[in-house]
Amino acid sequence: MWYAIISEDNQGSLERRRGAREAHLARLNALVDEGRLLLAGPHPAIDAEDPGPAGFTGSLVVVDFPSLEDAEAWANDDPYVAGGVYAHVTVKPFKPVLP
């Protein structure tokens, strides 16, 4: 089943985000290699492709897992959680409809 992992950043987390980014992306790329990642990306803090020092307000990952518990465990093990980037993470079942 697909799950949406919706994460919200702590205020002023841009430097922590940069520090944990390589490990965070490695986990996402592993999901790509397994064919389990539908999409992933950050939410810029301003309406710009590159928000610069404004940074990001969170992230969205849509991924296939066998269960909600597995999705939550994966989300809670994210380097952005350990690195203090994320203030809050929500995991919900997701049903792709379009396109």
mmCIF file of C-alpha atoms in Angstrom:
data_model
loop_
_atom_site.group_PDB
_atom_site.id
_atom_site.type_symbol
_atom_site.label_atom_id
_atom_site.label_comp_id
_atom_site.label_asym_id
_atom_site.label_seq_id
_atom_site.Cartn_x
_atom_site.Cartn_y
_atom_site.Cartn_z
ATOM 1 C CA MET A 1 0.000 0.000 0.000
ATOM 2 C CA TRP A 2 1.089 3.566 -0.634
ATOM 3 C CA TYR A 3 1.736 5.923 2.289
ATOM 4 C CA ALA A 4 2.183 9.688 2.396
ATOM 5 C CA ILE A 5 4.902 10.769 4.807
ATOM 6 C CA ILE A 6 4.303 14.428 5.573
ATOM 7 C CA SER A 7 7.049 16.092 7.581
ATOM 8 C CA GLU A 8 7.245 19.571 9.064
ATOM 9 C CA ASP A 9 10.607 21.226 9.708
ATOM 10 C CA ASN A 10 11.703 22.881 12.908
ATOM 11 C CA GLN A 11 12.287 26.613 12.576
ATOM 12 C CA GLY A 12 15.813 27.421 11.425
ATOM 13 C CA SER A 13 16.587 23.858 10.331
ATOM 14 C CA LEU A 14 18.309 24.666 7.026
ATOM 15 C CA GLU A 15 21.861 23.938 8.228
ATOM 16 C CA ARG A 16 20.760 20.706 9.947
ATOM 17 C CA ARG A 17 18.940 19.757 6.737
ATOM 18 C CA ARG A 18 22.096 20.323 4.708
ATOM 19 C CA GLY A 19 24.130 18.228 7.146
ATOM 20 C CA ALA A 20 21.804 15.214 6.970
ATOM 21 C CA ARG A 21 20.840 15.528 3.291
ATOM 22 C CA GLU A 22 23.270 12.955 1.866
ATOM 23 C CA ALA A 23 22.075 10.204 4.231
ATOM 24 C CA HIS A 24 18.430 11.223 3.722
ATOM 25 C CA LEU A 25 18.769 11.002 -0.077
ATOM 26 C CA ALA A 26 20.584 7.659 0.128
ATOM 27 C CA ARG A 27 17.538 6.127 1.839
ATOM 28 C CA LEU A 28 15.218 7.597 -0.777
ATOM 29 C CA ASN A 29 17.421 6.345 -3.620
ATOM 30 C CA ALA A 30 17.290 2.842 -2.123
ATOM 31 C CA LEU A 31 13.489 3.024 -2.403
ATOM 32 C CA VAL A 32 13.814 4.177 -6.032
ATOM 33 C CA ASP A 33 16.053 1.180 -6.757
ATOM 34 C CA GLU A 34 13.382 -1.097 -5.220
ATOM 35 C CA GLY A 35 10.610 0.524 -7.301
ATOM 36 C CA ARG A 36 8.770 1.676 -4.167
ATOM 37 C CA LEU A 37 9.016 5.489 -4.363
ATOM 38 C CA LEU A 38 6.235 7.389 -6.124
ATOM 39 C CA LEU A 39 7.538 10.880 -5.345
ATOM 40 C CA ALA A 40 9.560 12.830 -2.817
ATOM 41 C CA GLY A 41 10.544 16.426 -2.289
ATOM 42 C CA PRO A 42 10.727 19.388 0.065
ATOM 43 C CA HIS A 43 8.315 22.277 0.574
ATOM 44 C CA PRO A 44 10.193 25.555 -0.085
ATOM 45 C CA ALA A 45 9.509 28.232 2.522
ATOM 46 C CA ILE A 46 8.886 30.776 -0.244
ATOM 47 C CA ASP A 47 7.392 30.570 -3.715
ATOM 48 C CA ALA A 48 10.677 29.884 -5.503
ATOM 49 C CA GLU A 49 12.451 26.914 -7.065
ATOM 50 C CA ASP A 50 15.484 27.707 -4.898
ATOM 51 C CA PRO A 51 14.382 29.309 -1.637
ATOM 52 C CA GLY A 52 17.974 30.182 -0.669
ATOM 53 C CA PRO A 53 18.348 31.130 2.996
ATOM 54 C CA ALA A 54 14.556 30.973 3.516
ATOM 55 C CA GLY A 55 14.965 27.198 3.449
ATOM 56 C CA PHE A 56 12.157 24.694 3.630
ATOM 57 C CA THR A 57 9.102 24.059 5.781
ATOM 58 C CA GLY A 58 8.945 20.293 5.416
ATOM 59 C CA SER A 59 8.839 17.394 2.983
ATOM 60 C CA LEU A 60 6.489 14.956 1.297
ATOM 61 C CA VAL A 61 7.368 11.353 0.468
ATOM 62 C CA VAL A 62 4.906 8.911 -1.112
ATOM 63 C CA VAL A 63 6.185 5.359 -0.792
ATOM 64 C CA ASP A 64 5.022 1.748 -0.911
ATOM 65 C CA PHE A 65 5.234 -0.306 2.306
ATOM 66 C CA PRO A 66 3.568 -3.545 3.436
ATOM 67 C CA SER A 67 1.915 -1.807 6.416
ATOM 68 C CA LEU A 68 1.383 1.483 8.193
ATOM 69 C CA GLU A 69 3.685 0.293 10.960
ATOM 70 C CA ASP A 70 6.477 -0.359 8.459
ATOM 71 C CA ALA A 71 5.997 3.094 6.918
ATOM 72 C CA GLU A 72 6.044 4.754 10.348
ATOM 73 C CA ALA A 73 9.182 2.859 11.373
ATOM 74 C CA TRP A 74 10.947 3.911 8.161
ATOM 75 C CA ALA A 75 9.861 7.537 8.607
ATOM 76 C CA ASN A 76 10.978 7.645 12.228
ATOM 77 C CA ASP A 77 14.414 6.316 11.250
ATOM 78 C CA ASP A 78 15.020 9.168 8.781
ATOM 79 C CA PRO A 79 18.299 11.078 9.237
ATOM 80 C CA TYR A 80 16.252 14.293 9.214
ATOM 81 C CA VAL A 81 14.448 13.065 12.352
ATOM 82 C CA ALA A 82 17.708 12.117 14.067
ATOM 83 C CA GLY A 83 19.324 15.369 12.925
ATOM 84 C CA GLY A 84 16.597 17.590 14.366
ATOM 85 C CA VAL A 85 15.338 18.813 10.986
ATOM 86 C CA TYR A 86 11.777 17.554 11.429
ATOM 87 C CA ALA A 87 9.554 18.790 14.242
ATOM 88 C CA HIS A 88 6.682 16.493 13.325
ATOM 89 C CA VAL A 89 6.082 13.563 10.973
ATOM 90 C CA THR A 90 2.666 12.250 9.924
ATOM 91 C CA VAL A 91 2.207 8.984 8.030
ATOM 92 C CA LYS A 92 -1.113 8.260 6.294
ATOM 93 C CA PRO A 93 -2.360 5.722 3.796
ATOM 94 C CA PHE A 94 -2.420 7.214 0.296
ATOM 95 C CA LYS A 95 -4.398 6.168 -2.777
ATOM 96 C CA PRO A 96 -3.007 7.382 -6.107
ATOM 97 C CA VAL A 97 -5.869 8.249 -8.454
ATOM 98 C CA LEU A 98 -4.534 10.560 -11.177
ATOM 99 C CA PRO A 99 -2.848 10.692 -13.597
#
